[in-house]
Short mmCIF file of C-alpha atoms in Angstrom, two decimals:
data_model
loop_
_atom_site.label_atom_id
_atom_site.label_comp_id
_atom_site.label_asym_id
_atom_site.label_seq_id
_atom_site.Cartn_x
_atom_site.Cartn_y
_atom_site.Cartn_z
CA MET A 16 114.66 69.00 166.66
CA LYS A 17 117.98 69.88 167.46
CA ASN A 18 118.98 66.33 166.22
CA ILE A 19 117.65 66.87 163.26
CA PHE A 20 119.29 69.97 162.45
CA ARG A 21 122.78 68.39 163.57
CA THR A 22 122.43 65.66 161.24
CA LEU A 23 120.93 67.98 157.93
CA GLY A 24 124.22 70.11 158.72
CA ILE A 25 126.37 67.10 158.71
CA PHE A 26 124.77 65.87 155.32
CA ALA A 27 125.13 69.02 153.79
CA THR A 28 128.98 69.32 154.63
CA LEU A 29 129.47 65.95 153.21
CA ALA A 30 127.48 66.27 150.39
CA LEU A 31 129.39 68.71 148.40
CA PRO A 32 132.82 67.94 148.89
CA LEU A 33 131.88 64.10 147.93
CA SER A 34 130.03 65.44 144.75
CA VAL A 35 133.01 67.37 143.78
CA PHE A 36 135.18 64.46 144.86
CA ALA A 37 133.65 61.86 142.12
CA GLN A 38 133.56 64.33 139.51
CA ALA A 39 137.15 65.21 139.96
CA ILE A 40 138.21 61.48 140.12
CA ILE A 41 136.76 60.64 136.92
CA ASP A 42 138.58 62.90 134.64
CA VAL A 43 141.89 61.29 135.74
CA PRO A 44 143.18 59.37 132.57
CA VAL A 45 143.07 55.30 133.24
CA PRO A 46 146.26 53.46 131.74
CA GLY A 47 146.14 50.52 129.47
CA LYS A 48 142.92 48.33 129.16
CA ASN A 49 141.84 49.18 132.36
CA PHE A 50 138.00 49.11 131.52
CA ILE A 51 137.50 45.66 131.98
CA ILE A 52 138.05 46.08 135.54
CA LEU A 53 135.94 49.46 136.09
CA LEU A 54 133.07 47.70 134.66
CA ALA A 55 133.40 44.76 136.56
CA ALA A 56 133.98 46.97 139.70
CA HIS A 57 131.24 49.02 138.53
CA VAL A 58 128.56 46.65 138.34
CA MET A 59 129.84 44.43 141.40
CA LEU A 60 130.03 47.87 144.05
CA GLY A 61 126.57 48.61 142.58
CA LEU A 62 125.01 45.75 143.55
CA VAL A 63 126.60 46.00 146.78
CA GLY A 64 125.41 49.09 147.51
CA VAL A 65 121.63 48.29 146.51
CA ALA A 66 121.90 45.42 148.69
CA GLY A 67 123.00 47.71 151.56
CA LEU A 68 119.87 49.83 151.02
CA TYR A 69 117.57 46.82 150.87
CA ALA A 70 119.18 45.48 154.29
CA ALA A 71 118.89 48.67 155.98
CA THR A 72 114.88 49.42 154.53
CA LEU A 73 114.12 45.76 155.88
CA ALA A 74 116.04 46.89 159.34
CA LEU A 75 113.83 49.96 159.62
CA LEU A 76 110.93 48.21 159.09
CA LYS A 77 111.51 46.09 161.96
CA LYS A 78 109.09 47.01 165.22
CA HIS A 79 112.95 46.93 167.02
CA VAL A 80 115.50 48.62 164.53
CA PRO A 81 119.10 46.59 165.11
CA ILE A 82 120.58 49.83 164.78
CA LEU A 83 124.12 47.95 164.33
CA SER A 84 122.97 46.12 161.26
CA LEU A 85 121.47 49.43 160.14
CA ARG A 86 124.61 51.41 160.37
CA ILE A 87 126.54 48.57 158.70
CA SER A 88 124.19 48.20 156.11
CA SER A 89 123.85 52.11 155.24
CA VAL A 90 127.51 52.51 155.81
CA THR A 91 128.33 49.72 153.26
CA ALA A 92 125.80 51.33 150.82
CA LEU A 93 127.03 54.80 150.92
CA VAL A 94 131.27 53.34 150.32
CA SER A 95 129.98 50.84 147.78
CA LEU A 96 127.75 53.48 145.80
CA VAL A 97 130.02 56.18 145.49
CA ALA A 98 132.93 53.88 144.55
CA SER A 99 130.41 52.09 141.94
CA TRP A 100 129.62 56.12 141.13
CA ILE A 101 133.22 56.82 140.45
CA THR A 102 134.00 53.68 138.67
CA GLY A 103 131.25 53.62 136.32
CA GLY A 104 131.75 57.47 135.83
CA ILE A 105 135.35 56.59 134.58
CA TYR A 106 134.33 53.86 132.31
CA TYR A 107 131.31 56.10 130.75
CA VAL A 108 133.56 59.22 129.81
CA GLN A 109 136.59 57.46 128.66
CA TYR A 110 135.26 54.27 127.10
CA TYR A 111 131.66 54.04 127.02
CA GLY A 112 131.03 57.41 125.10
CA GLY A 113 133.58 57.23 122.54
CA THR A 114 133.09 53.96 121.60
CA LEU A 115 130.30 51.82 122.82
CA LYS A 116 127.41 54.46 122.39
CA PRO A 117 127.77 54.94 118.75
CA VAL A 118 127.65 51.03 118.25
CA ILE A 119 124.32 50.73 120.42
CA LEU A 120 122.93 53.80 118.47
CA ALA A 121 123.54 52.52 115.32
CA GLY A 122 122.39 48.96 116.34
CA GLN A 123 118.65 47.28 116.68
CA ASN A 124 118.22 48.77 120.03
CA PRO A 125 119.08 52.42 120.43
CA ILE A 126 116.11 52.67 123.32
CA ALA A 127 118.88 51.15 125.40
CA HIS A 128 121.24 54.44 125.16
CA LYS A 129 117.99 56.56 124.59
CA PHE A 130 116.01 55.87 127.22
CA PHE A 131 118.16 53.24 129.52
CA MET A 132 121.11 54.96 129.87
CA GLU A 133 119.87 58.68 129.99
CA ALA A 134 117.78 57.51 132.80
CA LYS A 135 120.08 55.49 134.49
CA GLU A 136 122.83 57.99 134.43
CA HIS A 137 121.07 60.82 136.03
CA LEU A 138 118.37 58.47 138.48
CA PHE A 139 121.96 56.63 139.97
CA LEU A 140 123.10 60.05 141.21
CA PHE A 141 120.07 59.76 144.00
CA LEU A 142 121.60 56.69 145.43
CA PRO A 143 124.94 58.00 147.13
CA PHE A 144 122.86 60.58 148.52
CA VAL A 145 120.16 58.20 149.88
CA ALA A 146 122.74 56.26 151.38
CA LEU A 147 124.34 59.50 152.66
CA VAL A 148 120.77 60.24 154.76
CA LEU A 149 120.88 56.78 155.66
CA ALA A 150 124.34 56.82 157.17
CA THR A 151 124.35 60.14 158.56
CA THR A 152 120.94 59.46 160.46
CA SER A 153 121.96 56.18 161.63
CA LEU A 154 125.14 57.18 163.15
CA CYS A 155 124.04 60.74 164.41
CA VAL A 156 120.15 60.25 165.25
CA SER A 157 120.04 56.26 166.45
CA ASP A 158 117.91 57.44 169.59
CA LEU A 159 115.39 58.72 167.65
CA ILE A 160 115.12 56.25 165.12
CA ILE A 161 115.02 53.78 167.79
CA ARG A 162 111.86 56.22 169.65
CA ASN A 163 110.03 57.72 166.91
CA ALA A 164 108.24 55.38 164.51
CA ARG A 165 107.40 58.35 162.09
CA VAL A 166 111.09 59.10 161.74
CA ARG A 167 111.51 55.20 161.17
CA HIS A 168 108.84 55.05 158.58
CA ILE A 169 110.17 58.10 156.93
CA LEU A 170 113.41 56.96 156.39
CA ALA A 171 112.22 53.22 155.60
CA GLY A 172 110.30 54.95 152.78
CA ILE A 173 113.59 56.97 151.55
CA ALA A 174 115.65 53.67 151.46
CA GLY A 175 112.83 51.68 149.59
CA VAL A 176 112.88 54.30 146.96
CA GLY A 177 116.71 53.92 147.07
CA VAL A 178 116.09 50.38 146.21
CA LEU A 179 113.47 50.63 143.19
CA ILE A 180 115.85 53.15 141.77
CA GLY A 181 119.01 50.93 142.18
CA VAL A 182 116.48 47.76 141.03
CA PHE A 183 115.39 50.12 137.81
CA THR A 184 119.37 51.07 137.15
CA THR A 185 120.83 47.53 137.79
CA LEU A 186 118.08 46.02 135.15
CA SER A 187 118.66 49.23 132.61
CA GLY A 188 122.41 48.19 132.91
CA VAL A 189 122.01 44.35 131.62
CA ILE A 190 119.33 46.12 128.97
CA ILE A 191 122.38 48.40 127.78
CA SER A 192 124.81 46.15 127.81
CA GLY A 193 122.21 43.13 126.00
CA ALA A 194 122.28 46.08 123.35
CA LEU A 195 125.61 45.79 122.21
CA MET B 5 141.83 32.35 137.40
CA ASP B 6 138.76 30.79 136.13
CA TRP B 7 136.01 33.16 136.85
CA HIS B 8 133.44 30.99 135.36
CA LEU B 9 134.07 28.20 137.79
CA LEU B 10 133.88 30.30 140.70
CA PHE B 11 130.64 31.81 140.10
CA LEU B 12 129.56 28.43 139.03
CA ALA B 13 130.46 27.39 142.59
CA MET B 14 128.96 30.37 144.51
CA HIS B 15 125.73 30.33 142.36
CA LEU B 16 125.42 26.33 143.18
CA ILE B 17 126.11 26.94 146.84
CA GLY B 18 123.48 29.90 146.76
CA THR B 19 121.01 27.64 145.34
CA VAL B 20 121.74 24.93 147.87
CA LEU B 21 121.31 27.35 151.09
CA GLY B 22 118.20 29.34 149.61
CA VAL B 23 116.66 26.64 148.74
CA GLY B 24 117.34 24.40 151.74
CA ALA B 25 116.64 27.45 154.01
CA ALA B 26 113.48 28.24 152.35
CA THR B 27 112.35 24.51 152.84
CA PHE B 28 113.08 24.68 156.37
CA ALA B 29 111.80 28.04 156.80
CA GLU B 30 108.14 26.35 155.79
CA ILE B 31 108.72 23.19 157.83
CA PHE B 32 109.44 25.59 161.10
CA ILE B 33 106.33 27.53 160.26
CA MET B 34 104.41 24.72 159.92
CA LYS B 35 106.01 23.00 163.03
CA SER B 36 105.56 26.03 165.03
CA LEU B 37 102.23 27.24 164.38
CA ARG B 38 100.79 23.42 165.36
CA ASP B 39 100.20 25.51 168.78
CA GLY B 40 98.83 28.81 166.83
CA THR B 41 101.60 30.94 168.31
CA ILE B 42 105.35 30.95 167.32
CA ASP B 43 107.35 31.01 171.11
CA GLN B 44 110.70 32.92 171.55
CA VAL B 45 112.62 29.41 170.59
CA GLU B 46 110.87 29.08 167.82
CA GLY B 47 111.14 32.47 166.44
CA SER B 48 114.98 32.44 166.92
CA PHE B 49 115.23 29.63 164.67
CA LEU B 50 113.02 31.16 162.19
CA ASN B 51 115.51 33.95 161.98
CA VAL B 52 118.52 32.17 162.08
CA THR B 53 117.02 30.70 158.59
CA TYR B 54 115.97 33.38 157.29
CA ARG B 55 119.32 34.65 157.36
CA VAL B 56 120.69 31.56 155.22
CA ILE B 57 118.26 32.51 153.11
CA ARG B 58 119.22 36.15 152.82
CA ILE B 59 123.06 35.14 152.22
CA GLY B 60 122.22 32.28 149.41
CA LEU B 61 120.42 35.21 147.81
CA MET B 62 123.79 37.28 148.41
CA LEU B 63 125.58 34.78 146.78
CA LEU B 64 122.93 34.12 143.85
CA LEU B 65 122.96 37.52 143.22
CA ILE B 66 126.83 38.30 143.10
CA SER B 67 127.58 35.04 140.96
CA GLY B 68 124.34 35.71 138.79
CA PHE B 69 125.72 39.00 138.08
CA GLY B 70 129.42 37.89 137.40
CA PHE B 71 127.82 35.58 134.77
CA LEU B 72 126.50 38.61 133.32
CA ILE B 73 129.55 40.43 133.10
CA ASN B 74 131.30 37.68 132.12
CA LEU B 75 128.75 37.47 128.95
CA ARG B 76 129.45 40.97 128.47
CA LEU B 77 133.05 40.54 128.06
CA THR B 78 133.34 37.28 125.80
CA GLY B 79 131.05 38.55 123.16
CA MET B 80 127.80 36.77 123.67
CA GLU B 81 125.72 39.84 124.94
CA GLU B 82 122.78 38.61 122.95
CA ARG B 83 122.09 36.46 125.84
CA LEU B 84 121.61 38.99 128.40
CA MET B 85 118.14 39.66 126.41
CA SER B 86 117.05 36.22 126.79
CA PRO B 87 113.63 35.70 128.29
CA LEU B 88 114.72 32.83 130.36
CA LEU B 89 117.42 35.19 132.02
CA TRP B 90 114.42 38.20 132.60
CA SER B 91 112.48 35.60 133.90
CA LYS B 92 115.02 34.60 136.69
CA LEU B 93 115.82 38.17 137.29
CA SER B 94 111.92 38.70 137.61
CA ILE B 95 111.10 35.82 140.07
CA VAL B 96 114.30 37.18 142.05
CA VAL B 97 112.81 40.87 142.34
CA LEU B 98 109.18 38.90 143.60
CA ILE B 99 111.11 36.76 146.08
CA LEU B 100 112.68 40.62 147.29
CA ILE B 101 109.24 42.34 147.31
CA ASN B 102 107.58 39.34 149.51
CA ALA B 103 110.16 39.16 151.82
CA VAL B 104 109.67 43.34 152.51
CA LEU B 105 105.43 42.65 152.04
CA LEU B 106 106.60 40.08 155.28
CA GLN B 107 108.48 42.35 156.97
CA THR B 108 105.68 44.99 157.32
CA ARG B 109 102.87 42.18 157.76
CA LYS B 110 100.81 43.22 154.43
CA ILE B 111 100.83 39.78 153.65
CA PRO B 112 99.88 36.55 156.17
CA LEU B 113 102.94 34.50 157.37
CA ILE B 114 101.73 31.15 155.87
CA LEU B 115 101.10 33.21 152.19
CA GLY B 116 104.22 35.02 152.36
CA SER B 117 106.25 31.75 153.10
CA ALA B 118 104.78 29.82 150.55
CA ILE B 119 105.35 32.12 148.11
CA SER B 120 108.81 32.58 149.22
CA PHE B 121 109.41 28.85 149.14
CA ALA B 122 107.30 28.01 145.84
CA SER B 123 109.66 31.13 143.89
CA TRP B 124 112.87 29.59 145.42
CA TYR B 125 111.71 26.21 143.96
CA ALA B 126 110.99 27.83 140.82
CA ALA B 127 114.19 29.88 140.37
CA MET B 128 116.18 26.61 140.85
CA LEU B 129 113.79 24.33 138.63
CA ILE B 130 112.89 26.85 135.51
CA ILE B 131 115.33 25.62 133.06
CA PRO B 132 114.69 21.96 133.06
CA LEU B 133 110.68 23.27 133.61
CA ARG B 134 110.81 25.39 130.53
CA THR B 135 112.69 22.57 128.44
CA ALA B 136 110.04 20.07 129.33
CA ILE B 137 106.92 22.17 129.68
CA PHE B 138 107.05 24.77 126.32
CA GLY B 139 110.64 23.84 124.24
CA ALA B 140 113.85 25.70 124.59
CA LYS B 141 112.44 28.63 122.81
CA ALA B 142 109.44 29.45 125.49
CA GLY B 143 109.11 33.23 125.69
CA TYR B 144 109.41 35.50 128.47
CA VAL B 145 105.51 35.48 129.36
CA GLU B 146 104.99 31.67 129.05
CA ILE B 147 107.86 31.17 131.44
CA MET B 148 106.13 33.47 134.01
CA LEU B 149 102.82 32.06 133.62
CA GLY B 150 104.59 28.85 134.26
CA TYR B 151 106.01 30.06 137.27
CA GLY B 152 102.65 31.68 138.29
CA VAL B 153 101.17 27.94 138.02
CA LEU B 154 104.21 26.61 139.88
CA VAL B 155 103.61 29.38 142.72
CA ILE B 156 99.55 28.42 142.84
CA ALA B 157 100.68 24.73 142.83
CA GLY B 158 102.93 24.98 145.76
CA MET B 159 100.32 27.07 147.57
CA VAL B 160 97.74 24.81 147.06
CA ILE B 161 100.27 21.31 148.39
CA LEU B 162 101.46 23.31 151.28
CA ALA B 163 97.95 24.49 152.62
CA LEU B 164 96.77 20.96 152.25
CA ILE B 165 99.85 19.69 154.20
CA LYS B 166 98.87 22.41 156.63
CA LYS B 167 95.26 21.02 156.73
CA LEU B 168 96.62 17.20 157.42
CA LEU B 169 98.79 18.60 160.28
CA LYS B 170 96.06 20.85 161.64
CA VAL B 171 98.36 24.08 161.31
CA SER B 172 95.91 27.12 162.40
#
């Protein structure tokens, strides 16, 4: 119990500065035409992040949890998803919103923005925090994960939901780009 | 730097590793299960093989999305909505779901590995098969039906081979 409260404390301490930091960076102006790099980085980092969540899910579903690979995959997911959040945020605020959104809304598939982008941009925000839960628990209470099957199953469920959200946001991104 | 060439090389290596390892996983399972159990050595071979499949899948995903970014940045966005692309994406999602079902033992090893085996071959052969069977203008439903037939055919063939080899 003490370990769980300790982990929740670390999670709460990290979650707020993380979101403030990400939002602050998003407003920094991008010089030149670096939006191409931002888009590519957003997609690739997001993909690595979802792969990390998927690897963490598989690790948590094993009878003997490989703690080292769980830590590596969850920390990789956390770092990649935060970086994807920042690059995607800058791309949206400084380029997509003003230049591409009107084109999609006036095109043949406005649903790509009205539904898929609206859903994606909100659902995506869960992902760094799902990864943060996995990273803090695997780093701070790994003994509990190894001993307690119930904790393992709950974490596997959280990671699995993260993968589902990740797959949805990834496929939504393809639909949004396809609507241009 | 020629990004297209880099992604093409990654895609080919990923396909070779994935299809090759899925084939060997099936061979190892058949060989291992002849005595009804998978011992430690056989298990370690299977683990390595599954790791190679995951590496192949990761290379395929990264290079595949590299191609998609390339399409977006070269003004060929309409190809992002092609039924062929969405069929491939669907098959990859099915491979991922199958791996989770295998891990949680919600699906028998023999069935799950057969689905994995057939799905990898389907993902590799989807373009020539679509053209040969349906013509170049096949829709998503037709392609996925073709994939379903290929998976069932693969499972039947593997079941027959296992029966011939008396795998329990």
